mmCIF file of C-alpha atoms in Angstrom:
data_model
loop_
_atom_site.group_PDB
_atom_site.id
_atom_site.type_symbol
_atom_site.label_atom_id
_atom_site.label_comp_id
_atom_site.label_asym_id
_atom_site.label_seq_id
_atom_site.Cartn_x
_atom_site.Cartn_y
_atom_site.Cartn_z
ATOM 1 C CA UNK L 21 0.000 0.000 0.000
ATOM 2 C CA UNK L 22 1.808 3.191 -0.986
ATOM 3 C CA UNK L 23 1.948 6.388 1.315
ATOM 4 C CA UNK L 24 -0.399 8.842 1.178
ATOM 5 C CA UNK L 25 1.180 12.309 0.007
ATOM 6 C CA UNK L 26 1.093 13.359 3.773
ATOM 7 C CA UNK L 27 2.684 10.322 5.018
ATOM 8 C CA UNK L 28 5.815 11.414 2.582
ATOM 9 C CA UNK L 29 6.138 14.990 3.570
ATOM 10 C CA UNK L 30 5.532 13.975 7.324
ATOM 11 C CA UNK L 31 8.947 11.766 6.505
ATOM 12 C CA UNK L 32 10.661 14.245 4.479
ATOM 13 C CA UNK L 33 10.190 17.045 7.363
ATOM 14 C CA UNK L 34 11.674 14.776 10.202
ATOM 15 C CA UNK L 35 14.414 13.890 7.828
ATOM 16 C CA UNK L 36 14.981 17.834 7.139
ATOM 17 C CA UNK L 37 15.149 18.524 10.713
ATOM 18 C CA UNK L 38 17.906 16.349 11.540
ATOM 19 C CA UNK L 39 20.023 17.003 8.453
ATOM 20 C CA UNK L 40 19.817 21.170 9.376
ATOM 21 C CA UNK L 41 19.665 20.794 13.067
ATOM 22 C CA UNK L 42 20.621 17.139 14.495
ATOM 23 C CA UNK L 43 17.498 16.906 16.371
ATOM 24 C CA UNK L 44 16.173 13.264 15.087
ATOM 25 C CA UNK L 45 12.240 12.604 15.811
ATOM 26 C CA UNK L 46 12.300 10.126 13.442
ATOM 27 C CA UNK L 47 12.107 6.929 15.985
ATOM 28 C CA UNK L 48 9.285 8.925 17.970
ATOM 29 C CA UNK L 49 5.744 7.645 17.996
ATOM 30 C CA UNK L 50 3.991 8.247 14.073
ATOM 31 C CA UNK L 51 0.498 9.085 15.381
ATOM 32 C CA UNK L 52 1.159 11.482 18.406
ATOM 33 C CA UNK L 53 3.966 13.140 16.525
ATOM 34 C CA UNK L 54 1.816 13.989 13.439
ATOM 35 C CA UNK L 55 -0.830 15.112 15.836
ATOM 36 C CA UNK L 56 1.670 17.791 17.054
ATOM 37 C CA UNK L 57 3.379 18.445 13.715
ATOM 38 C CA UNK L 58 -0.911 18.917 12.417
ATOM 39 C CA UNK L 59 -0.864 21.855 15.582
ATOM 40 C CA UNK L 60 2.512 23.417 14.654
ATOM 41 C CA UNK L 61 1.739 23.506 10.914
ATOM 42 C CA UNK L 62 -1.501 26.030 11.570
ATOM 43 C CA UNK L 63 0.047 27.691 14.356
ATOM 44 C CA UNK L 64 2.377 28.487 11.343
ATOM 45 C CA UNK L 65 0.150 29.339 8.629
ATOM 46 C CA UNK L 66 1.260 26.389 6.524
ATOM 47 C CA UNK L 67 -1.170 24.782 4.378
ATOM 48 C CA UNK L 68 1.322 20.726 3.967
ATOM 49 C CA UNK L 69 4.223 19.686 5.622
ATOM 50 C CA UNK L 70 6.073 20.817 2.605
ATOM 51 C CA UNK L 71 5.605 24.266 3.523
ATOM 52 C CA UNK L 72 6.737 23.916 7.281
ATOM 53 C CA UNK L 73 10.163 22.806 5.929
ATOM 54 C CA UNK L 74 10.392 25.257 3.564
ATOM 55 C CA UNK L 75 10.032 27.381 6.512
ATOM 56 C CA UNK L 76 12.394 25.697 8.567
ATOM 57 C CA UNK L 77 14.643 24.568 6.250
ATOM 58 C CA UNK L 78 15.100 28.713 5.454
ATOM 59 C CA UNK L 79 14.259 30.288 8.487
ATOM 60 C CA UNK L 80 16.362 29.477 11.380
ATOM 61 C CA UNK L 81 14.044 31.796 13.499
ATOM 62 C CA UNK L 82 11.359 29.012 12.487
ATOM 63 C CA UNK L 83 12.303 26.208 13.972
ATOM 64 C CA UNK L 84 12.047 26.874 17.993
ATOM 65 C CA UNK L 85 8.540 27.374 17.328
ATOM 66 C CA UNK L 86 8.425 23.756 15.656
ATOM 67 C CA UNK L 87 10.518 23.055 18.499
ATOM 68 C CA UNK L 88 7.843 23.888 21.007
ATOM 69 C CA UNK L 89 5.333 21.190 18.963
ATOM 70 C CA UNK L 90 7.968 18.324 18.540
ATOM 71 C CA UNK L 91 8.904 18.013 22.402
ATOM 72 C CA UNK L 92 6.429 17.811 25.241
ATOM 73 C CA UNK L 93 6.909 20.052 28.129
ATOM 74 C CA UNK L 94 4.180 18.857 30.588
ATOM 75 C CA UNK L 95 4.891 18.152 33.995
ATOM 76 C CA UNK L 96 4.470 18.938 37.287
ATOM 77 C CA UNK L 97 6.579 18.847 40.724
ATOM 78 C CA UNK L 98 5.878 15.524 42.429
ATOM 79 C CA UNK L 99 3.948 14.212 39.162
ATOM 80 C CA UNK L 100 2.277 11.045 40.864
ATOM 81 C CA UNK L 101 2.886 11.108 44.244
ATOM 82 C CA UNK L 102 2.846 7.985 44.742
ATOM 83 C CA UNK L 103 6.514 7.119 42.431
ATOM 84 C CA UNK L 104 7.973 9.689 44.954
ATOM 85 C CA UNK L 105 6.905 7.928 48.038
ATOM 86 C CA UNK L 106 8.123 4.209 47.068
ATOM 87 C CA UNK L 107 11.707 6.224 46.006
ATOM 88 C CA UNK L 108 11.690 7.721 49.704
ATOM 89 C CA UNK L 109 10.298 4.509 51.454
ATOM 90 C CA UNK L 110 12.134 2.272 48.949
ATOM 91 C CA UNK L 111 15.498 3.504 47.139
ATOM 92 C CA UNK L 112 16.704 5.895 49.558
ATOM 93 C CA UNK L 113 17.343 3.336 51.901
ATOM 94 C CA UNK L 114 19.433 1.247 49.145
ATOM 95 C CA UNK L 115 20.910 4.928 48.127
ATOM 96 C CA UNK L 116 22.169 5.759 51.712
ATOM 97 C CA UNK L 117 24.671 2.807 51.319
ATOM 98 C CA UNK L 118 26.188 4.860 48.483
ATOM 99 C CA UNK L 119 29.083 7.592 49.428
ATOM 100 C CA UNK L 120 28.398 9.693 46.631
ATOM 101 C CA UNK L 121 25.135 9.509 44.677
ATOM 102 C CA UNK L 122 24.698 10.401 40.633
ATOM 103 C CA UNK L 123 20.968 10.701 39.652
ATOM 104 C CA UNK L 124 20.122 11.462 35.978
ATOM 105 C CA UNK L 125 16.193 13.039 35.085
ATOM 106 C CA UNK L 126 16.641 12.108 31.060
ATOM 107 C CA UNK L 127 14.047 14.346 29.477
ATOM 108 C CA UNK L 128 13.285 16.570 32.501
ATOM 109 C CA UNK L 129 11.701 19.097 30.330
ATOM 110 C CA UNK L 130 11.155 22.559 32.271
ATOM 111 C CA UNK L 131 12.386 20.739 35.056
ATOM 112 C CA UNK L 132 9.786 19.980 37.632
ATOM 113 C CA UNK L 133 10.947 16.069 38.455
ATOM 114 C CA UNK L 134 14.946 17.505 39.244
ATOM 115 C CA UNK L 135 13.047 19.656 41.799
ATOM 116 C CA UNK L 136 11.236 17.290 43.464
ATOM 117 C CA UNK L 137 14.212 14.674 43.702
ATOM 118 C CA UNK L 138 16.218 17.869 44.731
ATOM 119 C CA UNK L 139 13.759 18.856 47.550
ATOM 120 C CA UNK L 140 13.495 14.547 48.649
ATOM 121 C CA UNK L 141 16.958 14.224 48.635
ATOM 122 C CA UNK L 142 17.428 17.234 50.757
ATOM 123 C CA UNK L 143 14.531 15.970 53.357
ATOM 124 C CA UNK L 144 16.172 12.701 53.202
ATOM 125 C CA UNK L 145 19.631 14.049 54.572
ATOM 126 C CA UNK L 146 21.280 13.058 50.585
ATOM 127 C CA UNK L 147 21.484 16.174 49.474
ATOM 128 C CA UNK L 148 25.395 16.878 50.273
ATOM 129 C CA UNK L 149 26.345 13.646 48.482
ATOM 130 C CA UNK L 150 24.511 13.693 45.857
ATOM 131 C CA UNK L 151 24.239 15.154 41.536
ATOM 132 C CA UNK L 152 21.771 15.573 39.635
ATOM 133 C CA UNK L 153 21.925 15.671 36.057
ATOM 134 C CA UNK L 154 18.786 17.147 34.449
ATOM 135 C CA UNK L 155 18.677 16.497 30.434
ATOM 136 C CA UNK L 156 16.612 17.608 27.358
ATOM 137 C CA UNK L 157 16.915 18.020 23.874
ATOM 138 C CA UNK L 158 15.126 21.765 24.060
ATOM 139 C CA UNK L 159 17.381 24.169 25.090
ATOM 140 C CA UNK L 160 14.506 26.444 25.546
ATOM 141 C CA UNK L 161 13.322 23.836 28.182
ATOM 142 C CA UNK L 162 16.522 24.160 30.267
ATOM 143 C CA UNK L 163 16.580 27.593 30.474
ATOM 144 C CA UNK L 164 12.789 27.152 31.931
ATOM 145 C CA UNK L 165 14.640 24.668 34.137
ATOM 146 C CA UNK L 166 17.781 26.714 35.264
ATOM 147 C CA UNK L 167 15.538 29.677 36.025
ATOM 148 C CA UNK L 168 13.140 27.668 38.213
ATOM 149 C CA UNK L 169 10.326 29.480 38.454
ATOM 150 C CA UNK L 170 6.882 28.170 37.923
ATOM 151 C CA UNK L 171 3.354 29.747 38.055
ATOM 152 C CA UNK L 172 1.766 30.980 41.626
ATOM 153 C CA UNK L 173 -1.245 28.913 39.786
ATOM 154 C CA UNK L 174 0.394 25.651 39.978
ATOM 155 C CA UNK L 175 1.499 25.386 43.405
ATOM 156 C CA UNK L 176 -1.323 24.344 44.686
ATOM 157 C CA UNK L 177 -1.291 21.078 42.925
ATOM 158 C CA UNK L 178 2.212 21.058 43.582
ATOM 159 C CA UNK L 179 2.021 21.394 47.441
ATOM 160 C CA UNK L 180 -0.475 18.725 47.879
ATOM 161 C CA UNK L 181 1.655 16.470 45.719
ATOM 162 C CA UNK L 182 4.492 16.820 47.433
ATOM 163 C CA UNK L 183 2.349 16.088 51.055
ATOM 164 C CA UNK L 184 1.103 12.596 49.604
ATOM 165 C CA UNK L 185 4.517 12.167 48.336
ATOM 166 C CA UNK L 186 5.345 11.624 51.807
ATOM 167 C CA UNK L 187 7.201 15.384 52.565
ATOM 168 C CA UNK L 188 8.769 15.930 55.477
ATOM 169 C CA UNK L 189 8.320 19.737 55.400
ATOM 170 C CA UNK L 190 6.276 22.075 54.013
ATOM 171 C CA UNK L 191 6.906 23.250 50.187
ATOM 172 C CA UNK L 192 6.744 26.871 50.773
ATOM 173 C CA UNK L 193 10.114 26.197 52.839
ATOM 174 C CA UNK L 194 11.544 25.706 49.219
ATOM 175 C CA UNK L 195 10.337 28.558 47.306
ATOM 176 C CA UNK L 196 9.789 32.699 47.234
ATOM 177 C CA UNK L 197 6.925 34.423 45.404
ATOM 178 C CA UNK L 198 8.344 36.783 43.112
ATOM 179 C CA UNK L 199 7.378 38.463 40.010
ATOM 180 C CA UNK L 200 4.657 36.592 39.558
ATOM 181 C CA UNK L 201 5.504 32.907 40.024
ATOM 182 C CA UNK L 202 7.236 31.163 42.454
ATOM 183 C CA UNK L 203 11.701 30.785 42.222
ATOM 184 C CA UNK L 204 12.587 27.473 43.661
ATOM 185 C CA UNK L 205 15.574 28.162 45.874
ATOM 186 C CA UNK L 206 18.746 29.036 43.921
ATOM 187 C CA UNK L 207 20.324 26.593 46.896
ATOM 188 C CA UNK L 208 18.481 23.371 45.051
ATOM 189 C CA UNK L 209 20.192 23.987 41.935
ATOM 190 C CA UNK L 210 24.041 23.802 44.026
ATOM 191 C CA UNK L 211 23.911 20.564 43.072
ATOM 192 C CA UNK L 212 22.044 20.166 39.801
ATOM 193 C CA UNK L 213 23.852 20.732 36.175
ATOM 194 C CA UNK L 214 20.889 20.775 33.244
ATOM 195 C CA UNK L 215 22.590 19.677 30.029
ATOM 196 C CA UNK L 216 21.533 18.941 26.234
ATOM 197 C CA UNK L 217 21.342 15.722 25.393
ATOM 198 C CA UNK L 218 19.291 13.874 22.766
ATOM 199 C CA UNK L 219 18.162 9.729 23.887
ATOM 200 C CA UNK L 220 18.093 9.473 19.974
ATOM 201 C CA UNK L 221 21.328 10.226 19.343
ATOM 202 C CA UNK L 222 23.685 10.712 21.981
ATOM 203 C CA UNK L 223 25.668 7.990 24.510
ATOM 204 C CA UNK L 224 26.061 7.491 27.835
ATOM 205 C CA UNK L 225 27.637 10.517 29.589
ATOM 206 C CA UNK L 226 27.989 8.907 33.114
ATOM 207 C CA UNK L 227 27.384 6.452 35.890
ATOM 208 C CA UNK L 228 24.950 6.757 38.128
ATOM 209 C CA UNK L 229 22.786 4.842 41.154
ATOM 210 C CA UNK L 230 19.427 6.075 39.696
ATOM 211 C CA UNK L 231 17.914 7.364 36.346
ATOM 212 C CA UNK L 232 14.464 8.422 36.150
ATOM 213 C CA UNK L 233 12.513 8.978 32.850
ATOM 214 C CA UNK L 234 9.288 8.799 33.062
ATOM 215 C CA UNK L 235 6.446 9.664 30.218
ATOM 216 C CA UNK L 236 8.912 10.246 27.473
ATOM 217 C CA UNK L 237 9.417 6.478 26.159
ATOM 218 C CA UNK L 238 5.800 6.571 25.265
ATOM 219 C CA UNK L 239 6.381 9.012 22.734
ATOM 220 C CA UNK L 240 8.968 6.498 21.196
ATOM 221 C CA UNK L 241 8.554 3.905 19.144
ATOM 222 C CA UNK L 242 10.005 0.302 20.003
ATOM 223 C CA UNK L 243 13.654 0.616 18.467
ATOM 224 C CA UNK L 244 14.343 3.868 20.340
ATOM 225 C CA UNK L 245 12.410 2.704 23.090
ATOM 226 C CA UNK L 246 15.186 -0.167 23.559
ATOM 227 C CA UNK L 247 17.871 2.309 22.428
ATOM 228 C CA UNK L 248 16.817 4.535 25.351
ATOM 229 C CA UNK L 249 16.740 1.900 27.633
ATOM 230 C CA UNK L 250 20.566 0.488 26.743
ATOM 231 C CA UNK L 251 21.346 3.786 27.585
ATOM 232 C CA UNK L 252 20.180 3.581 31.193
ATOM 233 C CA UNK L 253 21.221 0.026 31.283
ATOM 234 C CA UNK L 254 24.730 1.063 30.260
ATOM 235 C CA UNK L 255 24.524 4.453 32.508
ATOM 236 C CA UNK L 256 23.542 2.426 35.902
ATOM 237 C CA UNK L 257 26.137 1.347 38.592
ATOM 238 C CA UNK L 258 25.004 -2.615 39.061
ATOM 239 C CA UNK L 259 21.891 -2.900 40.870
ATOM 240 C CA UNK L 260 20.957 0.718 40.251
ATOM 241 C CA UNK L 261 17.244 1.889 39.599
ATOM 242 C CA UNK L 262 15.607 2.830 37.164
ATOM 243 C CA UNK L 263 11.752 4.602 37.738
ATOM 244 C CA UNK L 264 9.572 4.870 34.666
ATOM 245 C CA UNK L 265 6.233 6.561 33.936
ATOM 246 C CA UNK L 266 3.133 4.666 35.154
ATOM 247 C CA UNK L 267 2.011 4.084 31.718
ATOM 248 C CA UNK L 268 5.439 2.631 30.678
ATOM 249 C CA UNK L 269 7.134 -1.103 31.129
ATOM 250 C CA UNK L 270 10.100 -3.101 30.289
ATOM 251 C CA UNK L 271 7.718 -5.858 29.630
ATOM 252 C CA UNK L 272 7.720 -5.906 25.759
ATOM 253 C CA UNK L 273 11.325 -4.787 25.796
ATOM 254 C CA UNK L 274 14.508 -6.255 24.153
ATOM 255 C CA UNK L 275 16.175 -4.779 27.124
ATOM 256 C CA UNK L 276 13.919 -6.424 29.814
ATOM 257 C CA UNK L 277 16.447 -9.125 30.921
ATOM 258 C CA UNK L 278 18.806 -6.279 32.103
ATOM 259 C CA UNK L 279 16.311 -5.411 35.063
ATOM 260 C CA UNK L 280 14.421 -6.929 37.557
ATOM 261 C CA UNK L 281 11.000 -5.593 38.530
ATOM 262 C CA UNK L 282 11.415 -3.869 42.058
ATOM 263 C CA UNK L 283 8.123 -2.257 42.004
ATOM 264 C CA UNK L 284 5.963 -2.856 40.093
ATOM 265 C CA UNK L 285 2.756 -0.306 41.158
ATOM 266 C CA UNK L 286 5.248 2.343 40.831
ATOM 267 C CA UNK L 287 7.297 1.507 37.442
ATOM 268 C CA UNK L 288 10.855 1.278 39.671
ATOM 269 C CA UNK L 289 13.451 -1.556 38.077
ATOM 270 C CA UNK L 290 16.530 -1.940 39.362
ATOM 271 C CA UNK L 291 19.673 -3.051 37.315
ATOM 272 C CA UNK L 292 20.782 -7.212 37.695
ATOM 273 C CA UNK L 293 24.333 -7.547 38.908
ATOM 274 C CA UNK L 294 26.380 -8.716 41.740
ATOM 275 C CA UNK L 295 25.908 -6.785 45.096
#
């Protein structure tokens, strides 16, 4: 059955974008990706596909709007509570045993999950021993993230996340109101380096006790899925964890055999390997 017209440009566009600017969608879920690509093509005034790479393709200024379409940026600080509280009640105690902890957020967007492991880690006395690397492919995202400063309107939802979470303060101790949002304490981000870095493309850039990605492999399809996850794989100390978004698994996975299933309500793995 031959492509429909669409179908081709839709191809050609994702190709285009990673010749120009080395961003490669082209493993990334077809349906919800057109769906976004359909949104940034009006928001654009294009008619096909065609056009939004002529745009991009000639207009540099173009593409972080397409940008903005391609990547999804929602989140929120102590996104189901209940992944938070089996990493307090559950890793943490494993994570104590370490010296000196590495945690990687791959595809922490505007940041919101580095937070909250930032503000755990701190209630959970790890704070002085431990990184964390936040990473994205939008560099538009990480500035959201380095600034870290969210909307007055969200903390609500934030605050009572981060009570059924299991905190052990209260939020407010973490943030000031100021120009109309609130800035998370400058003293989280001490020890927290954001960095650019693509699941698609790039390699392992460290080892570390515990990577969490959550609600970014679903936007993958299965061969970057497993690429992603011989990533972690490769990035984890033996018998590190891995936490994963509660609509995601290892189940259909090439990759599966790495990890064994440490909680399975809240989507944590953790590495095989000798003690």
């Amino acid at each position: 059955m031959s492509e429909s017209v669409e179908d081709v440009e839709f191809r050609l566009l994702l190709e285009a974008v990673f010749r120009k600017y080395h961003y490669d969608f082209r493993g990334y879920s077809r349906a919800s990706l057109k769906r976004r690509l359909r949104q940034a093509r009006e928001r654009m005034g294009c008619a096909t596909f065609s056009q939004v790479q002529d745009r991009v393709l000639h207009d540099a200024t173009a593409f972080p709007e397409l940008l903005t379409f391609l990547t999804v940026q929602v989140s929120e600080l102590f996104r189901d509570p209940d992944y938070f509280r089996a990493v307090r009640e559950k890793v943490v105690p494993y994570l104590r045993t370490y010296p000196s902890l590495k945690v990687w957020v791959a595809g922490c967007g505007a940041g919101e999950e580095v937070y909250s492991l930032a503000v755990l880690f701190r209630e959970e006395g790890l704070e002085e021993r431990t990184m964390i690397y936040g990473t994205d492919i939008s560099s538009q995202a990480l500035r959201r993230a380095e600034a870290g400063v969210y909307g007055l309107d969200r903390l609500a939802l934030f605050t009572e996340n981060h009570r059924r979470s299991g905190g052990k303060s209260s939020l407010s101790d973490y943030y000031t109101a100021a120009y109309g949002g609130a800035v998370f304490d400058k003293d989280l981000r001490r020890r927290v380096v954001f960095s650019d870095h693509s699941l698609a493309t790039d390699q392992v850039f460290a080892e570390v006790q515990f990577v969490s990605c959550r609600n970014v492999l679903i936007y993958f399809d299965r061969p970057l899925q497993d690429r992603a996850l011989g990533l972690f794989g490769d990035s984890l100390s033996r018998q590190g964890f891995l936490g994963l978004g509660a609509k995601e698994s290892l189940r259909f996975s090439s990759r599966a055999d790495a990890f064994e299933t440490f909680d399975r309500e809240a989507r944590i793995y953790r590495k095989r390997g000798e003690a």
